[in-house]
Amino acid sequence: MMQTQVAVDGGSLSVEIAGAGKPALVMLHGWTLDRRMWRPQVRGLSDCATLILPDRRGFGRSQAPPGLLQEPDDIPALLDHFGLASAILVAHSQAGRVALMAAARHHDRVAGLVLLAAAHDAAPPDPVTEPALPLAQLVEHVRAGNLLEAVALWRAHPMLRTDDAETSRLLDEMLADYQGRDLLSPPAVLPVTDELLATITCPSLVMVGDLDTPSRLVAAHRLCQGLWQSAMQFFTQAGHMANISHATAVNQAIRDYVTRNFP
């Protein structure tokens, strides 16, 4: 794989490139993680596509400061750097918000969307059945310099619980390098609403594990209903990190989506 720095507003993103040819897939990792989460996809998809794997601003080795609201505008900068007119965005969890907003703002640059475990504002966590993200506690720990405590608290959340050894190993590897820079920045939200989804016309694939949190299961249905050209893919006995624990099935779903929509 080749590694490079791509200039964006306020700094640069650290990016790896794997594979060759068309289509180009821009792989956007989830919150607190980095581009290493896509290792199973690099192994499984590099023979059929170019994979562009950035560390999102504020995460991994990227030098650009955190800025969720700016991230959708990082997509054209990435594409311009590699001389691409457009690409398919593959996004996990929080990055689904980035991908959806990028598709709405820059519809000519986003050829397609693949969303894994993404959120929808109409599907918030149910406090009775699903523990809320302990965001205030995480912020306190990071401000106090207690990164180990912050990581342990987040690692225990149902979204990151897994019985899969490879998932556990890779999660722990990434979280050991998480710096909490985003938690020290002003709070920001990229809304995901039915109104936003109605503006997006590119073909979309919505994926979710059937053992993911209840809110993400509801969100998957809302996303699939709200997007113009969408298909749903469930993964049996898979949680929030299905791309690792069920890599073969996820990779095949992405291959099928690409073959179906970009022959």
Short mmCIF file of C-alpha atoms in Angstrom, two decimals:
data_model
loop_
_atom_site.label_atom_id
_atom_site.label_comp_id
_atom_site.label_asym_id
_atom_site.label_seq_id
_atom_site.Cartn_x
_atom_site.Cartn_y
_atom_site.Cartn_z
CA MET A 1 0.00 0.00 0.00
CA MET A 2 1.07 3.56 -0.67
CA GLN A 3 0.79 6.24 2.02
CA THR A 4 0.57 9.99 1.50
CA GLN A 5 -0.64 13.24 3.03
CA VAL A 6 -3.56 15.06 1.41
CA ALA A 7 -4.03 18.77 2.05
CA VAL A 8 -7.41 19.84 3.43
CA ASP A 9 -8.62 22.99 5.14
CA GLY A 10 -6.48 23.53 8.25
CA GLY A 11 -3.98 20.73 7.73
CA SER A 12 -3.69 17.37 6.05
CA LEU A 13 -5.13 13.86 6.12
CA SER A 14 -2.96 10.77 6.30
CA VAL A 15 -4.15 8.45 3.54
CA GLU A 16 -3.31 4.96 2.34
CA ILE A 17 -4.12 3.68 -1.13
CA ALA A 18 -4.58 0.02 -1.97
CA GLY A 19 -5.60 -1.82 -5.12
CA ALA A 20 -5.97 -0.34 -8.58
CA GLY A 21 -8.52 0.37 -11.26
CA LYS A 22 -12.17 1.33 -11.13
CA PRO A 23 -14.24 1.97 -9.15
CA ALA A 24 -12.62 4.04 -6.41
CA LEU A 25 -13.88 3.42 -2.89
CA VAL A 26 -13.21 6.05 -0.21
CA MET A 27 -13.32 4.16 3.10
CA LEU A 28 -14.38 6.34 6.07
CA HIS A 29 -13.74 4.83 9.50
CA GLY A 30 -15.95 5.14 12.57
CA TRP A 31 -15.57 7.31 15.65
CA THR A 32 -12.44 6.81 17.83
CA LEU A 33 -11.05 4.44 15.20
CA ASP A 34 -8.78 4.92 12.19
CA ARG A 35 -8.19 3.53 8.73
CA ARG A 36 -6.88 0.24 10.14
CA MET A 37 -10.47 -0.88 10.69
CA TRP A 38 -10.67 -1.54 6.94
CA ARG A 39 -7.82 -4.07 6.83
CA PRO A 40 -10.23 -6.93 6.04
CA GLN A 41 -11.57 -4.93 3.11
CA VAL A 42 -8.07 -4.17 1.84
CA ARG A 43 -7.40 -7.90 1.82
CA GLY A 44 -10.72 -8.73 0.21
CA LEU A 45 -11.39 -5.94 -2.28
CA SER A 46 -8.04 -4.68 -3.55
CA ASP A 47 -8.27 -6.97 -6.56
CA CYS A 48 -11.40 -5.25 -7.88
CA ALA A 49 -11.16 -1.56 -6.89
CA THR A 50 -8.94 1.28 -5.77
CA LEU A 51 -9.33 1.76 -2.03
CA ILE A 52 -8.61 5.20 -0.58
CA LEU A 53 -8.31 5.00 3.19
CA PRO A 54 -7.99 8.31 5.05
CA ASP A 55 -7.60 8.87 8.74
CA ARG A 56 -10.44 11.34 9.24
CA ARG A 57 -9.48 14.78 10.58
CA GLY A 58 -8.75 14.56 14.31
CA PHE A 59 -8.06 10.81 14.18
CA GLY A 60 -5.16 8.50 13.49
CA ARG A 61 -2.13 10.13 11.90
CA SER A 62 -4.00 13.00 10.26
CA GLN A 63 -2.72 16.45 11.13
CA ALA A 64 -5.92 18.37 10.34
CA PRO A 65 -7.69 19.34 13.56
CA PRO A 66 -11.01 17.75 14.47
CA GLY A 67 -13.97 19.24 12.65
CA LEU A 68 -16.99 17.06 11.94
CA LEU A 69 -18.75 19.89 10.11
CA GLN A 70 -15.79 20.24 7.73
CA GLU A 71 -15.43 16.56 6.93
CA PRO A 72 -17.97 16.41 4.07
CA ASP A 73 -15.88 19.04 2.29
CA ASP A 74 -12.75 16.92 2.72
CA ILE A 75 -14.17 14.47 0.19
CA PRO A 76 -13.71 16.72 -2.88
CA ALA A 77 -10.19 17.54 -1.67
CA LEU A 78 -9.38 13.82 -1.50
CA LEU A 79 -10.81 13.18 -4.95
CA ASP A 80 -9.00 16.16 -6.46
CA HIS A 81 -5.69 14.96 -4.99
CA PHE A 82 -6.03 11.61 -6.74
CA GLY A 83 -7.46 13.05 -9.96
CA LEU A 84 -10.88 11.44 -9.50
CA ALA A 85 -14.12 12.94 -10.76
CA SER A 86 -16.15 10.87 -8.28
CA ALA A 87 -16.01 7.87 -5.97
CA ILE A 88 -18.15 5.54 -3.90
CA LEU A 89 -18.10 6.39 -0.20
CA VAL A 90 -17.98 3.43 2.19
CA ALA A 91 -18.70 4.70 5.71
CA HIS A 92 -18.95 3.13 9.15
CA SER A 93 -21.06 4.42 12.05
CA GLN A 94 -20.44 8.15 12.69
CA ALA A 95 -18.78 8.46 9.28
CA GLY A 96 -22.16 7.66 7.77
CA ARG A 97 -23.17 11.22 8.68
CA VAL A 98 -20.12 12.52 6.84
CA ALA A 99 -20.84 10.42 3.77
CA LEU A 100 -24.50 11.38 3.61
CA MET A 101 -23.77 15.08 3.96
CA ALA A 102 -21.02 14.83 1.35
CA ALA A 103 -23.48 13.17 -1.04
CA ALA A 104 -25.97 15.98 -0.43
CA ARG A 105 -23.44 18.82 -0.76
CA HIS A 106 -21.33 17.34 -3.55
CA HIS A 107 -23.72 15.11 -5.46
CA ASP A 108 -21.58 15.22 -8.60
CA ARG A 109 -18.56 13.84 -6.70
CA VAL A 110 -20.29 10.98 -4.84
CA ALA A 111 -21.19 8.15 -7.22
CA GLY A 112 -22.57 5.84 -4.55
CA LEU A 113 -22.91 5.18 -0.83
CA VAL A 114 -22.26 2.07 1.25
CA LEU A 115 -23.32 2.67 4.86
CA LEU A 116 -22.47 0.22 7.65
CA ALA A 117 -24.03 0.63 11.11
CA ALA A 118 -24.95 4.24 10.34
CA ALA A 119 -27.24 6.47 12.40
CA HIS A 120 -30.49 8.33 11.72
CA ASP A 121 -31.68 11.14 13.97
CA ALA A 122 -35.17 9.64 14.11
CA ALA A 123 -33.73 6.51 15.72
CA PRO A 124 -32.04 7.63 18.96
CA PRO A 125 -30.99 5.09 21.59
CA ASP A 126 -33.83 3.90 23.82
CA PRO A 127 -32.62 4.47 27.41
CA VAL A 128 -34.60 1.42 28.55
CA THR A 129 -33.09 -1.07 26.13
CA GLU A 130 -29.82 0.54 25.08
CA PRO A 131 -27.19 2.30 27.20
CA ALA A 132 -26.54 5.82 25.97
CA LEU A 133 -23.05 6.82 24.96
CA PRO A 134 -21.40 8.20 28.15
CA LEU A 135 -20.14 11.24 26.29
CA ALA A 136 -19.91 13.61 29.27
CA GLN A 137 -17.82 11.10 31.21
CA LEU A 138 -15.57 10.50 28.23
CA VAL A 139 -14.96 14.22 27.88
CA GLU A 140 -14.13 14.51 31.59
CA HIS A 141 -11.62 11.67 31.39
CA VAL A 142 -9.91 13.12 28.31
CA ARG A 143 -9.73 16.62 29.83
CA ALA A 144 -8.14 15.12 32.93
CA GLY A 145 -5.62 13.24 30.82
CA ASN A 146 -7.13 9.87 31.72
CA LEU A 147 -7.20 8.40 28.22
CA LEU A 148 -7.00 4.83 29.50
CA GLU A 149 -10.15 5.34 31.55
CA ALA A 150 -11.93 6.96 28.63
CA VAL A 151 -11.03 4.13 26.29
CA ALA A 152 -12.05 1.47 28.82
CA LEU A 153 -15.42 3.14 29.33
CA TRP A 154 -16.11 3.30 25.59
CA ARG A 155 -14.74 -0.20 24.99
CA ALA A 156 -17.35 -1.58 27.41
CA HIS A 157 -20.26 -0.04 25.48
CA PRO A 158 -22.51 -2.53 23.62
CA MET A 159 -21.42 -1.12 20.26
CA LEU A 160 -17.88 -2.40 20.83
CA ARG A 161 -18.64 -5.68 22.56
CA THR A 162 -17.61 -8.67 20.52
CA ASP A 163 -16.77 -12.34 20.90
CA ASP A 164 -14.66 -12.30 17.74
CA ALA A 165 -10.93 -12.47 18.44
CA GLU A 166 -9.87 -10.55 15.32
CA THR A 167 -12.36 -7.77 16.03
CA SER A 168 -11.17 -7.48 19.62
CA ARG A 169 -7.53 -7.39 18.60
CA LEU A 170 -8.02 -4.73 15.96
CA LEU A 171 -10.29 -2.61 18.15
CA ASP A 172 -7.77 -2.68 20.99
CA GLU A 173 -4.95 -1.81 18.59
CA MET A 174 -6.79 1.26 17.31
CA LEU A 175 -8.15 2.43 20.65
CA ALA A 176 -4.67 2.25 22.17
CA ASP A 177 -3.72 5.07 19.77
CA TYR A 178 -6.89 7.14 20.19
CA GLN A 179 -5.95 10.61 21.46
CA GLY A 180 -9.38 12.08 22.22
CA ARG A 181 -8.68 15.22 20.20
CA ASP A 182 -12.26 15.40 18.96
CA LEU A 183 -13.65 15.33 22.50
CA LEU A 184 -11.70 18.48 23.36
CA SER A 185 -13.28 20.36 20.45
CA PRO A 186 -16.66 22.15 20.48
CA PRO A 187 -19.53 19.67 20.03
CA ALA A 188 -20.75 19.34 16.47
CA VAL A 189 -23.48 17.34 14.74
CA LEU A 190 -24.14 16.52 11.12
CA PRO A 191 -27.90 15.86 11.07
CA VAL A 192 -29.32 12.84 9.31
CA THR A 193 -32.99 13.42 8.55
CA ASP A 194 -35.51 12.18 6.00
CA GLU A 195 -35.30 15.61 4.37
CA LEU A 196 -31.55 15.17 3.85
CA LEU A 197 -31.96 11.64 2.49
CA ALA A 198 -34.53 12.83 -0.05
CA THR A 199 -31.87 15.01 -1.70
CA ILE A 200 -29.53 12.06 -2.34
CA THR A 201 -30.09 10.17 -5.58
CA CYS A 202 -27.00 7.98 -5.98
CA PRO A 203 -27.36 4.20 -5.50
CA SER A 204 -26.93 3.22 -1.86
CA LEU A 205 -26.35 0.06 0.12
CA VAL A 206 -27.36 0.05 3.80
CA MET A 207 -25.69 -2.67 5.87
CA VAL A 208 -26.16 -3.64 9.51
CA GLY A 209 -25.45 -6.59 11.77
CA ASP A 210 -28.49 -8.13 13.43
CA LEU A 211 -26.72 -7.96 16.82
CA ASP A 212 -26.00 -4.24 16.54
CA THR A 213 -27.78 -1.92 18.96
CA PRO A 214 -31.57 -1.52 18.58
CA SER A 215 -31.23 2.09 17.46
CA ARG A 216 -28.86 1.15 14.63
CA LEU A 217 -31.26 -1.53 13.43
CA VAL A 218 -34.09 1.00 13.32
CA ALA A 219 -31.76 3.52 11.69
CA ALA A 220 -30.90 1.06 8.92
CA HIS A 221 -34.57 0.73 8.01
CA ARG A 222 -35.07 4.51 8.10
CA LEU A 223 -32.03 5.05 5.89
CA CYS A 224 -33.15 2.44 3.38
CA GLN A 225 -36.66 3.90 3.27
CA GLY A 226 -35.43 7.48 2.91
CA LEU A 227 -32.78 7.05 0.23
CA TRP A 228 -33.98 7.07 -3.38
CA GLN A 229 -32.03 4.09 -4.73
CA SER A 230 -31.25 1.82 -1.81
CA ALA A 231 -30.86 -1.81 -0.86
CA MET A 232 -30.56 -3.41 2.57
CA GLN A 233 -28.10 -6.07 3.68
CA PHE A 234 -28.31 -7.77 7.09
CA PHE A 235 -25.50 -9.87 8.53
CA THR A 236 -26.50 -12.70 10.84
CA GLN A 237 -24.86 -12.89 14.27
CA ALA A 238 -22.91 -9.71 13.53
CA GLY A 239 -22.53 -6.62 15.68
CA HIS A 240 -21.39 -3.05 15.15
CA MET A 241 -18.04 -4.07 13.61
CA ALA A 242 -19.39 -6.49 11.03
CA ASN A 243 -16.76 -5.48 8.48
CA ILE A 244 -14.18 -7.25 10.66
CA SER A 245 -16.09 -10.12 12.25
CA HIS A 246 -17.99 -10.94 9.05
CA ALA A 247 -15.47 -9.67 6.54
CA THR A 248 -16.18 -12.27 3.84
CA ALA A 249 -19.91 -11.49 3.81
CA VAL A 250 -19.37 -7.73 3.95
CA ASN A 251 -16.81 -7.83 1.14
CA GLN A 252 -19.16 -9.90 -1.02
CA ALA A 253 -22.02 -7.47 -0.37
CA ILE A 254 -19.83 -4.57 -1.49
CA ARG A 255 -18.70 -6.50 -4.58
CA ASP A 256 -22.30 -7.29 -5.48
CA TYR A 257 -23.33 -3.65 -4.99
CA VAL A 258 -20.52 -2.44 -7.25
CA THR A 259 -21.28 -5.04 -9.94
CA ARG A 260 -24.98 -4.24 -9.86
CA ASN A 261 -24.66 -0.46 -10.01
CA PHE A 262 -21.33 0.18 -11.76
CA PRO A 263 -20.97 -2.54 -14.41
#
